PDB file of C-alpha atoms in Angstrom:
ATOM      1  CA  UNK A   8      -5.905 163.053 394.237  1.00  0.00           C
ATOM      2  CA  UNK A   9      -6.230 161.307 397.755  1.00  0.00           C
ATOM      3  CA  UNK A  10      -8.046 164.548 399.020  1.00  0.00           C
ATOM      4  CA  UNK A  11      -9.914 164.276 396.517  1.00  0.00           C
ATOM      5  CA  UNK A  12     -11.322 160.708 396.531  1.00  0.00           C
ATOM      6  CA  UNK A  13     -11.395 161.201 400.465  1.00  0.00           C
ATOM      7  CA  UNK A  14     -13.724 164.331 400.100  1.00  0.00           C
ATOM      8  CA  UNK A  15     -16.287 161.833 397.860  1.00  0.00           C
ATOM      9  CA  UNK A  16     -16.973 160.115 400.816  1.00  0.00           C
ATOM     10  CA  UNK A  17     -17.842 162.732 403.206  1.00  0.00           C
ATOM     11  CA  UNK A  18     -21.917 163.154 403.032  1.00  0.00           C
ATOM     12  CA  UNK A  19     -21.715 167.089 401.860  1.00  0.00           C
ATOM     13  CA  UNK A  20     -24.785 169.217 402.708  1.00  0.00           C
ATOM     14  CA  UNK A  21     -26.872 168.750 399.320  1.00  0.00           C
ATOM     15  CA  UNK A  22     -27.221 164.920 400.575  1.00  0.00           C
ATOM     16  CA  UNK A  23     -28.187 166.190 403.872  1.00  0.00           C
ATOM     17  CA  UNK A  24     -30.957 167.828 402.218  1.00  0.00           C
ATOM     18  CA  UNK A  25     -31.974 165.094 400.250  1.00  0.00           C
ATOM     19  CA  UNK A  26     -32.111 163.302 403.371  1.00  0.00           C
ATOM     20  CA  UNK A  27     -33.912 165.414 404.914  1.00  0.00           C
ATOM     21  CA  UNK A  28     -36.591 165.323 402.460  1.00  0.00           C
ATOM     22  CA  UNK A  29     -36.796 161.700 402.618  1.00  0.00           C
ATOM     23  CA  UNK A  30     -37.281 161.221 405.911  1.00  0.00           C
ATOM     24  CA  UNK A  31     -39.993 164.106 405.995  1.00  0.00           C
ATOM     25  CA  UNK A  32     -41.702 161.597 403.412  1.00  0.00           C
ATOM     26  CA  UNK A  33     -41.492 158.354 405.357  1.00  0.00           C
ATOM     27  CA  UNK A  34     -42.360 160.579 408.765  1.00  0.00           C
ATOM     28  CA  UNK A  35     -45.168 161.408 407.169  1.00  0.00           C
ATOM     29  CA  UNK A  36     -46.607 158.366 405.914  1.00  0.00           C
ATOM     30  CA  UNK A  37     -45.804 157.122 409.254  1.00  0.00           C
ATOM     31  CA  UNK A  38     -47.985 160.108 411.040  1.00  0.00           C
ATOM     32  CA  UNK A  39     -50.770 159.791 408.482  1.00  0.00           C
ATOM     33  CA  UNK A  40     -50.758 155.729 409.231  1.00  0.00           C
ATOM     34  CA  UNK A  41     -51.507 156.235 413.315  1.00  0.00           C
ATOM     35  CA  UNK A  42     -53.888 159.296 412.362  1.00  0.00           C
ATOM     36  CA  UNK A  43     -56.087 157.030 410.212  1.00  0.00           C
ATOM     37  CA  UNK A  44     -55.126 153.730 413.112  1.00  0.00           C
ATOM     38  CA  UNK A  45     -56.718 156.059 415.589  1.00  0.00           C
ATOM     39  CA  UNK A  46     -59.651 157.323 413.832  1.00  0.00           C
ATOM     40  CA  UNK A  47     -60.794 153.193 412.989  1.00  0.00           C
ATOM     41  CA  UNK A  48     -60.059 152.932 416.499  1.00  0.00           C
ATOM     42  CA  UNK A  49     -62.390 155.397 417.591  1.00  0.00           C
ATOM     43  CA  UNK A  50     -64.682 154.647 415.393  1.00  0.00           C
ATOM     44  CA  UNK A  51     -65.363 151.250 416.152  1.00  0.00           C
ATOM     45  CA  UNK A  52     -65.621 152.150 420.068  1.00  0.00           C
ATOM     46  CA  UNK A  53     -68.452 154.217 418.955  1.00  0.00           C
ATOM     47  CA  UNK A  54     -69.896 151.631 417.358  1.00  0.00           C
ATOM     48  CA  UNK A  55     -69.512 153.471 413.983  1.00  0.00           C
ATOM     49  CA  UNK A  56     -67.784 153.390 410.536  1.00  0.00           C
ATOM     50  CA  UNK A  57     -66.757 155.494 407.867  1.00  0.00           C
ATOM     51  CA  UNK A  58     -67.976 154.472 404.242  1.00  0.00           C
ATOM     52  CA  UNK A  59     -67.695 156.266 400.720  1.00  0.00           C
ATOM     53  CA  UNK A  60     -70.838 156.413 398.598  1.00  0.00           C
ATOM     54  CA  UNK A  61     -70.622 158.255 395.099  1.00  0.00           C
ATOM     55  CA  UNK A  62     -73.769 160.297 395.165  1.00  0.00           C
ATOM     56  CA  UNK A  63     -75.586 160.169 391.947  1.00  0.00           C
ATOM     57  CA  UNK A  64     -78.176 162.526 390.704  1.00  0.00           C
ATOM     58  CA  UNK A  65     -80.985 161.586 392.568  1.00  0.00           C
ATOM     59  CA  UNK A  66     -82.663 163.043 395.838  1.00  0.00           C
ATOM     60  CA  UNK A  67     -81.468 160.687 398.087  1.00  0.00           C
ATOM     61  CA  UNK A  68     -78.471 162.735 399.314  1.00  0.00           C
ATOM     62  CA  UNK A  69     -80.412 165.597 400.544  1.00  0.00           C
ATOM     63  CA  UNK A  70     -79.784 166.566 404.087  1.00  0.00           C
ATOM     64  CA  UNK A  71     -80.904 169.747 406.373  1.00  0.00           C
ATOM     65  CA  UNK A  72     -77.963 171.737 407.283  1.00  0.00           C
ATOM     66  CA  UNK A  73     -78.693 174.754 409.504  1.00  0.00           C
ATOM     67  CA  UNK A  74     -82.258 174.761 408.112  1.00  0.00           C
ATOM     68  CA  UNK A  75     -81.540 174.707 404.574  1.00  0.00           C
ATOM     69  CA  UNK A  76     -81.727 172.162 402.532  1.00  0.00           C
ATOM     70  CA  UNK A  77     -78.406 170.910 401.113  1.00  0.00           C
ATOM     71  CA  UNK A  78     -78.011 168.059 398.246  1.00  0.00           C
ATOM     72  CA  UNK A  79     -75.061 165.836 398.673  1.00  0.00           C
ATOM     73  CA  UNK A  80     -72.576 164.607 395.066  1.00  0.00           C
ATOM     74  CA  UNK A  81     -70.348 163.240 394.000  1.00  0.00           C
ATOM     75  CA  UNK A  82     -67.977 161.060 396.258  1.00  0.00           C
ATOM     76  CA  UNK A  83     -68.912 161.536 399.897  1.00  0.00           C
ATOM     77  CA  UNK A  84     -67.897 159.974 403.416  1.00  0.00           C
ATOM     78  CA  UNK A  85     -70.259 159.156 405.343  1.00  0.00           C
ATOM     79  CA  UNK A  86     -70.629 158.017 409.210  1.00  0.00           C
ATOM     80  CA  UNK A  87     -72.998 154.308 409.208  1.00  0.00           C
ATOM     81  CA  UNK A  88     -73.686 152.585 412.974  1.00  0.00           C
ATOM     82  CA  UNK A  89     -72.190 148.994 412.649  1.00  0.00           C
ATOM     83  CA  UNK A  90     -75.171 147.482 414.081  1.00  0.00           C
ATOM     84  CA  UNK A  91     -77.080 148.946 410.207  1.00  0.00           C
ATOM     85  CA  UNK A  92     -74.159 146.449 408.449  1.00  0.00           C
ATOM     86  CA  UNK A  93     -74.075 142.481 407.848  1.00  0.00           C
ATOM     87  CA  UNK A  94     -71.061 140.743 409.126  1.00  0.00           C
ATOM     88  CA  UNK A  95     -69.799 140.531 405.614  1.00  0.00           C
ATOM     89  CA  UNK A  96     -69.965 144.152 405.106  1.00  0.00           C
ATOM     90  CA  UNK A  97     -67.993 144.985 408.261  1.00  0.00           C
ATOM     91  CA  UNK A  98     -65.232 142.075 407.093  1.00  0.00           C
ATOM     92  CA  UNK A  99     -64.963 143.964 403.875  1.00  0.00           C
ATOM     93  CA  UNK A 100     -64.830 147.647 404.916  1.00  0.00           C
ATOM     94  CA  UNK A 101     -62.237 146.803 407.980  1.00  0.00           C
ATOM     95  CA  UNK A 102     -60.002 144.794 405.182  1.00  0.00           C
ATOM     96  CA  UNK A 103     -60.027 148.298 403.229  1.00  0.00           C
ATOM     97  CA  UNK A 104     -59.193 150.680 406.233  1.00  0.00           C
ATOM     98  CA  UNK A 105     -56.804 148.178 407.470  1.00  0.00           C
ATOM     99  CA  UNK A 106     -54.804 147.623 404.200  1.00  0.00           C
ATOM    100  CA  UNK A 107     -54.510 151.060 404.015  1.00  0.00           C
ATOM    101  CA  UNK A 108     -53.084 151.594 407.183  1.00  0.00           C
ATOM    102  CA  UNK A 109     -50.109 148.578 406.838  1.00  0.00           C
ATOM    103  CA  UNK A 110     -49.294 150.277 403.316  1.00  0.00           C
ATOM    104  CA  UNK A 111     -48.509 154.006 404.724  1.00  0.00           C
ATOM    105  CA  UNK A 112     -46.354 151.776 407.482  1.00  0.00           C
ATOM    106  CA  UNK A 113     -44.880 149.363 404.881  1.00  0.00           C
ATOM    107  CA  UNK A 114     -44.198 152.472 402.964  1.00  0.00           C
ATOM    108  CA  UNK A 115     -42.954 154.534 405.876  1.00  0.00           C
ATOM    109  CA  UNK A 116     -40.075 151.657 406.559  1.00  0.00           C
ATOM    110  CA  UNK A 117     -39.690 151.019 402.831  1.00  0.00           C
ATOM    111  CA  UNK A 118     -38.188 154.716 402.890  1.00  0.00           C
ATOM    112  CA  UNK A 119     -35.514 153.773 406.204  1.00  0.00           C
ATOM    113  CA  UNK A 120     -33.000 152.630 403.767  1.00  0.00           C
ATOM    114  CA  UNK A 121     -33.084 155.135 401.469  1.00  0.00           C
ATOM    115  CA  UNK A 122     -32.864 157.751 404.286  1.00  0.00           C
ATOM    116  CA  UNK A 123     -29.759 155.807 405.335  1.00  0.00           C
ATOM    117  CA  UNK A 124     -28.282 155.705 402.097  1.00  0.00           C
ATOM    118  CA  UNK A 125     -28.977 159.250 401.118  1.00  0.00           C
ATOM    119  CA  UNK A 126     -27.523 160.724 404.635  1.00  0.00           C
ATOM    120  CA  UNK A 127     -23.906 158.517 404.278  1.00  0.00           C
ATOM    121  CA  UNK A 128     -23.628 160.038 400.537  1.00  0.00           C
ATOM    122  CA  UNK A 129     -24.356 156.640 398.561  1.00  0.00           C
ATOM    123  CA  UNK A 130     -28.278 157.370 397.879  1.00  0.00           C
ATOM    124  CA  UNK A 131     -27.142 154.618 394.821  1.00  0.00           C
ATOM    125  CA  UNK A 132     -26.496 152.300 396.916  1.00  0.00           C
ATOM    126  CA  UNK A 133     -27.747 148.714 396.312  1.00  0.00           C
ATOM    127  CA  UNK A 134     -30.173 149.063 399.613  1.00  0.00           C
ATOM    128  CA  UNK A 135     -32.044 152.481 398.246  1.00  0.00           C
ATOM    129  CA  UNK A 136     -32.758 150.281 395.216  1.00  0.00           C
ATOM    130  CA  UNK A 137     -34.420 147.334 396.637  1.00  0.00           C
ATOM    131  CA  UNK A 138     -35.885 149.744 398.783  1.00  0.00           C
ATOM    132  CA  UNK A 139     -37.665 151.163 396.119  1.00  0.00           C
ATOM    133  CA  UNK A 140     -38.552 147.997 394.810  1.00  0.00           C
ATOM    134  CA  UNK A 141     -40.157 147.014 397.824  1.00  0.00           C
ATOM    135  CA  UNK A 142     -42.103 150.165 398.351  1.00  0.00           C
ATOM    136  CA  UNK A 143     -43.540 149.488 394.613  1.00  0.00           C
ATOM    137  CA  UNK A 144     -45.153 146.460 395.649  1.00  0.00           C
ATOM    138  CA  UNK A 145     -45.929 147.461 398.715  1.00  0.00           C
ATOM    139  CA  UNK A 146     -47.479 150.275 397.568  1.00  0.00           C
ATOM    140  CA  UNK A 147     -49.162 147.469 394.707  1.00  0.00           C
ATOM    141  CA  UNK A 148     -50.224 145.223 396.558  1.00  0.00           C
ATOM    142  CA  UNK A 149     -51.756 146.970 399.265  1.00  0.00           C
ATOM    143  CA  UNK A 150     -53.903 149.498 397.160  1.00  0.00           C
ATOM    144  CA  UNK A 151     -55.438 146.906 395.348  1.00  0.00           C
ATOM    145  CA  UNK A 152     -56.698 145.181 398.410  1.00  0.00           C
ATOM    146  CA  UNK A 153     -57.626 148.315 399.260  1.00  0.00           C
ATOM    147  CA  UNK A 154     -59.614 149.042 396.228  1.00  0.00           C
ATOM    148  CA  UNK A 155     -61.050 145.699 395.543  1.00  0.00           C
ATOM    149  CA  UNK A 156     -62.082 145.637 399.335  1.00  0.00           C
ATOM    150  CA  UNK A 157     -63.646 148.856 399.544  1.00  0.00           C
ATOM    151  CA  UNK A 158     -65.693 148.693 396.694  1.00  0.00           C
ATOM    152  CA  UNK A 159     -66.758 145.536 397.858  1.00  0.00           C
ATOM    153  CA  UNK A 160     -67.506 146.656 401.241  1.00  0.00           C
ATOM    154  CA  UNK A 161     -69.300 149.892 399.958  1.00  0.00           C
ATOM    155  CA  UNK A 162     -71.693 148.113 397.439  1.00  0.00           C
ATOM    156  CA  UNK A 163     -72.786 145.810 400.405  1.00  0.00           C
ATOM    157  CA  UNK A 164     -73.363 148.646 402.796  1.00  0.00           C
ATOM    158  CA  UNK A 165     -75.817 150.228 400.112  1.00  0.00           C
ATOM    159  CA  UNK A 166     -77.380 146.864 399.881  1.00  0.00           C
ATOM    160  CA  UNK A 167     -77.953 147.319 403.933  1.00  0.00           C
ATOM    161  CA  UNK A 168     -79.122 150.397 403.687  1.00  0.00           C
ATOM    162  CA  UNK A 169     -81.538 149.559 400.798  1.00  0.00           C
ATOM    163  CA  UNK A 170     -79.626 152.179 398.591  1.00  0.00           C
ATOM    164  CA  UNK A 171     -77.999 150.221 395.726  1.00  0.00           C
ATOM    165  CA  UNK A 172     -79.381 151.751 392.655  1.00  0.00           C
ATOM    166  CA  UNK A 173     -79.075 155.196 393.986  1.00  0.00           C
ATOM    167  CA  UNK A 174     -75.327 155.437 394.859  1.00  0.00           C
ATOM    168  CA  UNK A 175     -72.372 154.229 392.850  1.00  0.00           C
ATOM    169  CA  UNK A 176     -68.733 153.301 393.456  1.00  0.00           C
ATOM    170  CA  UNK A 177     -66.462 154.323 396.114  1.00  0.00           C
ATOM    171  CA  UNK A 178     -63.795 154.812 393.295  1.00  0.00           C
ATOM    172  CA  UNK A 179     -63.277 158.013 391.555  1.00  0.00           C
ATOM    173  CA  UNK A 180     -61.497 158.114 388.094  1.00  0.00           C
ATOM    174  CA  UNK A 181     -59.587 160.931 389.585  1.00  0.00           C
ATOM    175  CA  UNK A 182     -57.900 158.514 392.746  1.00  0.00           C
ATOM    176  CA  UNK A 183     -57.267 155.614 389.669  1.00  0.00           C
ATOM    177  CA  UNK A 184     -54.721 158.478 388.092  1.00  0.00           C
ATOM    178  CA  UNK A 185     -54.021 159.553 391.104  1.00  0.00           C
ATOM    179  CA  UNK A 186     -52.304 155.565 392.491  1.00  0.00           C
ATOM    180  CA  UNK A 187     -51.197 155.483 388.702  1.00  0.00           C
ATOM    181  CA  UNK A 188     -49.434 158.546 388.847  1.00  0.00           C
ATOM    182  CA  UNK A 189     -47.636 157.480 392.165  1.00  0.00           C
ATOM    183  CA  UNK A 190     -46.785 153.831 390.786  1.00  0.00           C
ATOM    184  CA  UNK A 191     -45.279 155.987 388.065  1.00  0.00           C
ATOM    185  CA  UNK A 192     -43.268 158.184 390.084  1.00  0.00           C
ATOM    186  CA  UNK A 193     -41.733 155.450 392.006  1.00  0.00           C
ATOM    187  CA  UNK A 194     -40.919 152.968 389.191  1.00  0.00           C
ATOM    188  CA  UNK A 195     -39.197 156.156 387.060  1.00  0.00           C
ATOM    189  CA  UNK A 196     -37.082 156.434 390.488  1.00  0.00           C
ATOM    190  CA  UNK A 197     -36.101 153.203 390.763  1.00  0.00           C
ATOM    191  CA  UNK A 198     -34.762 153.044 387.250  1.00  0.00           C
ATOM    192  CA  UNK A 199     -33.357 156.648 388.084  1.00  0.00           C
ATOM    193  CA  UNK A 200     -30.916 154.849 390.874  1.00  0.00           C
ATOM    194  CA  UNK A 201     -30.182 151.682 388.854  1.00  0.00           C
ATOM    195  CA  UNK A 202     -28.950 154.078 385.542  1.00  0.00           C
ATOM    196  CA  UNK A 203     -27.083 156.157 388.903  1.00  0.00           C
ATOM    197  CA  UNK A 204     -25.694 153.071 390.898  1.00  0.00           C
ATOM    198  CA  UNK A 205     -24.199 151.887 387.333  1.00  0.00           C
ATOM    199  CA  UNK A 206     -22.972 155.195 386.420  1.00  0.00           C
ATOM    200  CA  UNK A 207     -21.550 155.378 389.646  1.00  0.00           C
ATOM    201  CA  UNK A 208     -19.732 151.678 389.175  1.00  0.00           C
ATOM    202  CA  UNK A 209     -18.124 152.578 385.830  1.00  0.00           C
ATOM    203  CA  UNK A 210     -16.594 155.895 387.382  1.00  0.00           C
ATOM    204  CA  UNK A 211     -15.245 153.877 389.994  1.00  0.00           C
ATOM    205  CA  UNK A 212     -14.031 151.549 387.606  1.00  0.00           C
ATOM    206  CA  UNK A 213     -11.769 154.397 385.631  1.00  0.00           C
ATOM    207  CA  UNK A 214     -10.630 155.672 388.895  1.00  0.00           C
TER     208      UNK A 214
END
């Protein structure tokens, strides 16, 4: 029995694995965060910025690409010179890139404790939970400001431009599943670990 309740403690190599996984995640929103960090950076040394129009059906989205003529749909990124945007535009868009950024990092450390938890054999532990917790409104919080700021920001740079009734939203209905799906995923783990960590509690109890 004492070898037993000994071995439980031991991290085996299944909850290596898991940790494993885990920290591929959270190294991974962490490399994705100082990708898209650098590419504002550069950006903005240039004197340039990245903003999402959704193309409508209209001929304003047709460009010459190797000598043919090419018609731009759908949602598209393109490259604007600051000095073509109002102050108020650039306030908006840089809120949007910049929000994004701080949630990949506030997810990135949101996953630390559960990495911990997973790799000592406890992935129930009371930490992994409020870790979850925490990336949920992380994750919340900072794709709304996102959203809301972006759209914002992209409406105002078509006003700039003089393009407003010829481009729509920066927002597909595709990337609202998308942050729905992912605000699923986490909130069906989180309840996963509570149902787990009391699980866990009652077997300790018989023991």
């Amino acid at each position: 029995m004492d070898k037993d309740l000994r071995g439980q403690g031991k991290p085996s190599s299944r909850c290596g694995a898991r940790s494993g996984a885990a920290f591929l995640i959270a190294f991974a929103l962490g490399i994705y965060a100082v990708y898209s960090a650098g590419m504002l950076f550069k950006g903005l040394v240039h004197a340039q910025i990245d903003v999402r129009f959704d193309f409508e059906d209209s001929g304003l989205g047709t460009i010459d690409l190797g000598g043919h003529g090419t018609t731009l749909s759908g949602l598209t990124e393109v490259t604007l010179p600051t000095g073509d945007l109002a102050v108020e535009t650039m306030i908006f868009l840089l809120i949007a890139k910049l929000s994004f950024i701080l949630t990949l990092i506030g997810a990135a450390i949101a996953f630390v404790p559960i990495v911990r938890s997973i790799g000592r054999g406890d992935p129930f532990a009371v930490k992994s939970i409020r870790a979850l917790s925490a990336l949920s409104w992380v994750f919340s919080m900072g794709i709304l400001v996102y959203f809301v700021a972006g759209i914002l920001g992209s409406n105002l740079a078509s006003r700039d431009l003089g393009i407003a009734d010829d481009v729509g939203s920066n927002t597909s209905i595709a990337q609202t599943y998308i942050i729905l799906g992912v605000l699923g995923i986490i909130e069906i783990l989180r309840r996963s670990f509570v149902s787990g960590r009391r699980a866990q509690q009652e077997l300790e109890g018989l023991v």
